[in-house]
Coordinates of C-alpha atoms in Angstrom, one line a residue:
X1233 CA 10.5 114.6 -26.6
X1234 CA 7.4 112.6 -27.5
X1235 CA 7.7 108.8 -27.5
X1236 CA 5.9 107.0 -30.4
X1237 CA 4.2 103.5 -30.3
X1238 CA 5.1 101.5 -32.7
X1239 CA 2.3 99.3 -34.4
X1240 CA 2.9 96.2 -36.5
X1241 CA 1.3 97.2 -39.8
X1242 CA 2.1 93.9 -41.6
X1243 CA -0.2 91.5 -43.0
X1244 CA -1.7 89.4 -40.9
X1245 CA -2.5 85.7 -41.4
X1246 CA -6.3 85.1 -42.2
X1247 CA -7.4 82.9 -39.3
X1248 CA -6.4 85.8 -37.3
X1249 CA -8.9 88.0 -39.4
X1250 CA -11.6 85.3 -39.4
X1251 CA -11.0 84.9 -35.4
X1252 CA -11.7 88.9 -35.0
X1253 CA -14.7 89.0 -37.3
X1254 CA -16.7 86.4 -35.5
X1255 CA -15.5 87.8 -32.0
X1256 CA -16.4 91.4 -33.3
X1257 CA -19.7 90.4 -34.8
X1258 CA -20.8 87.9 -31.9
X1259 CA -19.5 89.4 -28.8
X1260 CA -18.9 93.2 -29.1
X1261 CA -21.7 95.2 -27.3
X1262 CA -23.7 97.4 -29.4
X1263 CA -21.9 100.7 -30.2
X1264 CA -18.4 99.1 -30.0
X1265 CA -18.5 97.0 -33.1
X1266 CA -15.2 97.1 -35.0
X1267 CA -12.9 97.0 -31.8
X1268 CA -10.9 94.4 -31.2
X1269 CA -11.5 92.7 -27.7
X1270 CA -9.2 90.6 -25.1
X1271 CA -8.1 87.1 -26.4
X1272 CA -8.6 85.9 -23.1
X1273 CA -11.7 83.9 -23.6
X1274 CA -9.6 81.7 -26.2
X1275 CA -7.1 80.8 -23.7
X1276 CA -9.6 80.1 -21.1
X1277 CA -11.0 77.7 -23.6
X1278 CA -7.6 76.2 -23.9
X1279 CA -6.9 75.7 -20.2
X1280 CA -10.2 73.8 -20.5
X1281 CA -9.6 71.3 -22.6
X1282 CA -6.0 70.4 -20.8
X1283 CA -7.9 69.7 -17.5
X1284 CA -10.8 67.7 -19.3
X1285 CA -7.7 65.6 -20.5
X1286 CA -6.3 65.3 -17.7
X1287 CA -9.4 64.0 -15.7
X1288 CA -9.5 61.1 -18.4
X1289 CA -6.0 60.1 -18.0
X1290 CA -6.5 59.7 -14.3
X1291 CA -9.7 58.2 -14.7
X1292 CA -7.9 55.6 -16.9
X1293 CA -5.1 54.9 -14.2
X1294 CA -7.6 54.4 -11.6
X1295 CA -9.4 51.9 -13.3
X1296 CA -6.2 50.0 -14.9
X1297 CA -5.2 50.3 -11.1
X1298 CA -8.3 48.9 -9.5
X1299 CA -8.5 45.8 -11.9
X1300 CA -4.7 45.0 -11.2
X1301 CA -5.4 45.1 -7.6
X1302 CA -8.8 42.9 -7.9
X1303 CA -6.7 40.6 -10.2
X1304 CA -4.2 39.8 -7.2
X1305 CA -6.4 39.9 -4.6
X1306 CA -8.7 37.1 -6.1
X1307 CA -5.9 35.5 -7.5
X1308 CA -7.2 35.5 -11.2
X1309 CA -5.0 34.3 -14.1
X1310 CA -5.2 35.0 -17.7
X1311 CA -7.3 32.9 -20.3
X1312 CA -5.0 30.1 -21.7
X1313 CA -4.1 30.5 -25.1
X1314 CA -6.5 28.5 -27.3
X1315 CA -4.2 28.3 -29.9
X1316 CA -1.9 26.5 -27.8
X1317 CA -0.1 23.1 -29.0
X1318 CA -1.7 20.1 -27.4
X1319 CA 0.3 18.4 -24.6
X1320 CA 1.5 14.5 -25.6
X1321 CA -0.1 12.2 -23.5
X1322 CA 1.8 10.6 -20.8
X1323 CA 3.8 7.4 -21.8
X1324 CA 2.3 5.1 -19.7
X1325 CA 4.8 2.8 -17.5
X1326 CA 5.5 -0.8 -16.6
X1327 CA 2.2 -2.8 -14.9
X1328 CA 3.7 -3.7 -11.9
X1329 CA 1.2 -4.8 -9.9
X1330 CA -0.6 -7.2 -13.0
X1331 CA 3.3 -8.3 -13.8
X1332 CA 3.4 -9.2 -9.8
X1333 CA 0.1 -11.7 -9.8
X1334 CA 1.4 -13.0 -13.6
X1335 CA 5.1 -14.1 -12.0
X1336 CA 3.1 -15.5 -9.1
X1337 CA 0.8 -17.7 -11.4
X1338 CA 4.5 -18.5 -13.7
X1339 CA 5.8 -19.6 -10.2
X1340 CA 3.0 -22.3 -9.3
X1341 CA 3.8 -24.1 -12.5
X1342 CA 7.6 -23.4 -12.7
X1343 CA 8.4 -24.2 -9.1
X1344 CA 6.5 -28.1 -9.3
X1345 CA 8.1 -30.4 -11.0
X1346 CA 8.1 -34.3 -11.2
X1347 CA 8.8 -36.6 -14.1
X1348 CA 5.2 -38.1 -13.9
X1349 CA 3.7 -34.9 -14.7
X1350 CA 6.2 -33.6 -17.1
X1351 CA 4.0 -33.5 -20.1
X1352 CA 1.5 -31.4 -17.8
X1353 CA 4.2 -29.1 -16.7
X1354 CA 5.3 -28.2 -20.4
X1355 CA 1.7 -27.9 -21.3
X1356 CA 0.9 -25.5 -18.5
X1357 CA 4.3 -23.7 -18.9
X1358 CA 3.1 -22.7 -22.9
X1359 CA 1.1 -19.9 -21.7
X1360 CA 3.8 -18.2 -20.1
X1361 CA 6.3 -18.5 -23.1
X1362 CA 6.9 -16.6 -26.0
X1363 CA 5.1 -18.7 -28.9
X1364 CA 7.7 -21.4 -30.3
X1365 CA 10.1 -21.7 -27.6
X1366 CA 12.7 -23.9 -28.3
X1367 CA 12.4 -25.4 -24.3
X1368 CA 9.0 -26.5 -23.6
X1369 CA 10.5 -27.3 -19.7
X1370 CA 12.4 -23.7 -19.6
X1371 CA 15.7 -25.2 -18.5
X1372 CA 14.5 -28.3 -16.5
X1373 CA 15.9 -31.7 -17.8
X1374 CA 13.5 -34.0 -16.5
X1375 CA 15.0 -35.4 -13.6
X1376 CA 14.2 -35.2 -9.8
X1377 CA 11.3 -33.3 -8.4
X1378 CA 10.4 -29.6 -7.1
X1379 CA 7.8 -29.1 -4.5
X1380 CA 6.4 -25.7 -4.1
X1381 CA 5.3 -24.7 -0.5
X1382 CA 4.6 -21.3 -0.7
X1383 CA 5.4 -18.1 -3.0
X1384 CA 4.9 -13.7 -2.4
X1385 CA 6.1 -11.2 -4.5
X1386 CA 9.2 -9.6 -2.8
X1387 CA 9.7 -6.6 -5.3
X1388 CA 9.6 -5.7 -9.0
X1389 CA 13.1 -4.3 -10.3
X1390 CA 11.4 -2.2 -13.5
X1391 CA 13.7 -1.6 -16.7
X1392 CA 11.9 0.6 -18.9
X1393 CA 8.0 0.6 -19.8
X1394 CA 8.3 -2.9 -21.2
X1395 CA 10.6 -5.0 -19.4
X1396 CA 11.0 -6.0 -15.4
X1397 CA 12.1 -8.5 -13.0
X1398 CA 9.6 -9.5 -10.6
X1399 CA 11.3 -11.4 -7.7
X1400 CA 9.3 -14.0 -5.9
X1401 CA 10.1 -15.1 -2.1
X1402 CA 9.2 -19.0 -2.1
X1403 CA 9.8 -22.1 -0.2
X1404 CA 10.8 -25.0 -2.4
X1405 CA 11.6 -28.3 -1.3
X1406 CA 11.3 -27.4 2.4
X1407 CA 13.8 -24.4 1.8
X1408 CA 13.7 -20.4 1.5
X1409 CA 14.8 -18.9 -1.9
X1410 CA 14.1 -16.2 -4.2
X1411 CA 13.5 -16.7 -7.9
X1412 CA 13.9 -13.5 -10.6
X1413 CA 11.4 -13.7 -13.2
X1414 CA 12.0 -11.8 -16.2
X1415 CA 8.6 -10.1 -17.5
X1416 CA 7.8 -8.3 -21.1
X1417 CA 4.7 -6.4 -21.3
X1418 CA 3.3 -4.7 -24.4
X1419 CA -0.2 -3.6 -25.3
X1420 CA -1.8 -5.4 -22.3
X1421 CA 0.2 -8.7 -22.9
X1422 CA 2.7 -10.5 -20.9
X1423 CA 5.1 -13.3 -21.5
X1424 CA 8.1 -14.6 -19.5
X1425 CA 10.9 -13.5 -21.9
X1426 CA 13.6 -15.3 -20.4
X1427 CA 14.8 -18.4 -18.2
X1428 CA 14.4 -17.1 -14.3
X1429 CA 17.5 -17.3 -12.1
X1430 CA 17.4 -19.0 -8.4
X1431 CA 18.5 -16.4 -6.1
X1432 CA 19.5 -16.8 -2.2
X1433 CA 16.9 -15.9 0.7
X1434 CA 17.4 -13.2 2.7
X1435 CA 20.1 -13.6 5.2
X1436 CA 19.3 -14.0 9.1
X1437 CA 20.1 -10.5 10.6
X1438 CA 20.6 -10.2 14.3
X1439 CA 18.9 -7.4 16.3
X1440 CA 20.9 -5.1 18.5
X1441 CA 20.6 -5.9 22.2
X1442 CA 18.2 -3.8 24.2
X1443 CA 19.2 -1.3 26.5
X1444 CA 18.8 -2.3 30.5
X1445 CA 15.5 -1.3 31.6
X1446 CA 14.8 -0.2 35.7
X1447 CA 12.0 -2.5 35.9
X1448 CA 9.3 -1.9 38.5
X1449 CA 9.1 -5.3 40.7
X1450 CA 5.8 -4.1 42.4
X1451 CA 3.9 -3.4 39.2
X1452 CA 5.0 -6.1 37.6
X1453 CA 3.5 -8.6 40.5
X1454 CA 0.5 -6.8 40.4
X1455 CA -0.2 -7.2 36.6
X1456 CA 1.1 -11.0 37.1
X1457 CA -2.0 -11.5 39.1
X1458 CA -4.3 -9.3 37.2
X1459 CA -3.4 -10.0 33.3
X1460 CA -4.5 -13.7 33.5
X1461 CA -8.3 -12.6 33.7
X1462 CA -7.6 -10.4 31.3
X1463 CA -6.3 -12.9 28.7
X1464 CA -8.9 -15.3 29.3
X1465 CA -11.5 -12.7 28.7
X1466 CA -9.5 -11.3 25.6
X1467 CA -9.1 -14.9 24.1
X1468 CA -13.1 -15.9 24.7
X1469 CA -14.2 -12.2 23.1
X1470 CA -16.7 -11.7 26.6
X1471 CA -17.0 -7.9 26.3
X1472 CA -19.1 -8.0 29.5
X1473 CA -16.1 -9.4 31.6
X1474 CA -13.4 -7.7 29.1
X1475 CA -14.8 -4.7 29.7
X1476 CA -13.9 -4.3 33.1
X1477 CA -9.6 -4.4 32.6
X1478 CA -10.1 -1.8 29.9
X1479 CA -9.6 2.0 30.3
X1480 CA -12.2 4.6 29.9
X1481 CA -13.0 4.9 26.1
X1482 CA -11.0 1.8 25.0
X1483 CA -12.8 -0.9 23.2
X1484 CA -11.4 -4.5 22.4
X1485 CA -13.1 -7.2 19.9
X1486 CA -11.0 -10.0 21.5
X1487 CA -10.5 -13.2 19.5
X1488 CA -13.6 -14.7 19.6
X1489 CA -12.7 -18.4 21.1
X1490 CA -9.9 -19.1 18.5
X1491 CA -7.5 -19.6 21.3
X1492 CA -7.8 -20.5 24.8
X1493 CA -6.0 -18.9 27.8
X1494 CA -3.2 -20.8 29.1
X1495 CA -0.9 -19.0 31.4
X1496 CA 0.8 -15.7 31.8
X1497 CA 4.9 -16.5 31.4
X1498 CA 6.2 -13.1 31.5
X1499 CA 5.6 -9.6 32.6
X1500 CA 8.0 -6.7 31.9
X1501 CA 7.3 -3.3 33.3
X1502 CA 9.4 0.0 33.5
X1503 CA 9.4 2.4 36.4
X1504 CA 7.4 5.4 35.6
X1505 CA 4.2 7.2 36.3
X1506 CA 0.7 6.3 35.6
X1507 CA 1.0 5.3 31.8
X1508 CA 3.5 2.6 31.2
X1509 CA 4.3 0.3 28.2
X1510 CA 5.0 -3.4 29.3
X1511 CA 5.6 -6.3 27.7
X1512 CA 4.1 -9.6 28.3
X1513 CA 4.1 -13.2 27.4
X1514 CA 1.0 -15.4 27.0
X1515 CA 0.6 -19.3 26.0
X1516 CA -2.5 -19.8 24.2
X1517 CA -3.7 -23.3 23.8
X1518 CA -5.2 -24.7 20.6
X1519 CA -8.8 -25.4 20.7
X1520 CA -10.5 -28.8 19.9
X1521 CA -7.6 -31.0 21.3
X1522 CA -7.6 -32.1 25.0
X1523 CA -4.8 -33.7 26.8
X1524 CA -3.4 -36.1 23.9
X1525 CA -3.5 -35.7 20.2
X1526 CA -5.3 -37.6 18.3
X1527 CA -3.4 -41.1 17.5
X1528 CA -0.2 -39.0 17.9
X1529 CA 1.0 -39.8 21.7
X1530 CA 1.6 -36.2 21.6
X1531 CA 0.6 -33.2 24.0
X1532 CA -2.1 -31.0 22.5
X1533 CA -0.5 -27.9 20.6
X1534 CA 0.0 -24.8 22.6
X1535 CA 1.5 -21.4 21.3
X1536 CA 3.8 -18.7 23.3
X1537 CA 3.3 -15.2 22.2
X1538 CA 4.4 -11.7 23.3
X1539 CA 2.6 -8.9 23.2
X1540 CA 3.0 -5.0 24.1
X1541 CA 0.0 -3.4 26.5
X1542 CA 0.0 0.4 27.1
X1543 CA -1.7 0.3 30.7
X1544 CA -3.0 3.5 32.7
X1545 CA -3.1 3.7 36.7
X1546 CA -6.4 5.2 37.9
X1547 CA -7.4 5.1 41.8
X1548 CA -4.6 2.7 42.2
X1549 CA -6.0 0.1 39.5
X1550 CA -4.0 -0.6 36.4
X1551 CA -6.4 -0.8 33.5
X1552 CA -5.4 -1.7 29.8
X1553 CA -5.2 1.2 27.1
X1554 CA -4.0 -0.8 24.2
X1555 CA -2.8 -4.2 22.8
X1556 CA -0.4 -5.0 20.2
X1557 CA 2.1 -7.1 18.9
X1558 CA 5.8 -6.6 20.6
X1559 CA 8.8 -5.5 18.4
X1560 CA 11.0 -7.0 21.6
X1561 CA 11.6 -10.5 22.3
X1562 CA 9.4 -11.6 25.9
X1563 CA 11.0 -9.7 28.8
X1564 CA 11.9 -6.8 27.2
X1565 CA 9.6 -3.6 27.3

């Protein structure tokens, strides 16, 4: 039994015929033309293109990854869009400082009044009132008198960009009071937009009682002997003398003779270590007055004041590290 092989004799596409002729004509050795060769070269060329494409893709991915990592490390941000809509400027707020100064000037005129100077008061008020104001005296009936001793800005309550109320803390006719002044501001201009309001002065607060202190009587006695010389030097500003009482690294200017030391009336020192916070009460004499005040029959003026001292102990001696006003009453550290 003879096995026969089957040969495909169907017509082949022209592309294969062209390829066959090229391969047969260019690559076949002499004497073997017309004999078909293996198609392995064609397949190897396809694999070379695939690997080339893969290398290109990996290079692109590596470049993209590198740029991304560097952007994170260097905190780079993409450029802003130049076509973005411009941001509208912020609306300016109410001019608090200017209105405060304006209300103080107004208070100087409004809180001073006397029948003898009524016309002058009306003329001065006109610069603070809206044009054509119906009441040139702004509520004053022309009788009695007002005398302003002092005034300060206590606060400003802003309603919007044009309206606010400035509150003045003032002493009028010897009594403390508050005055609410309505102010209107626009385009750099200002005006008192209505009648002011007389308000109550702050009430007197009662501070809590301080906790009991475990006082160090030995330290208090030592400081009572030492501090008069310190305060005398502090009053005069004598640096050579003052320096003997100061801890290393501490400097004090002193009062430059504006007062004269009178006496130390109290020292309170809590028990503790080598650093203490003590309270000292001192009497200052006002210079330029000796014995009786001229023509009054009264003694010269003295002022009692309380100071908070921080003292440090070095080689058995106390030195002043700092001096400041005390928040406590005399006798309370």
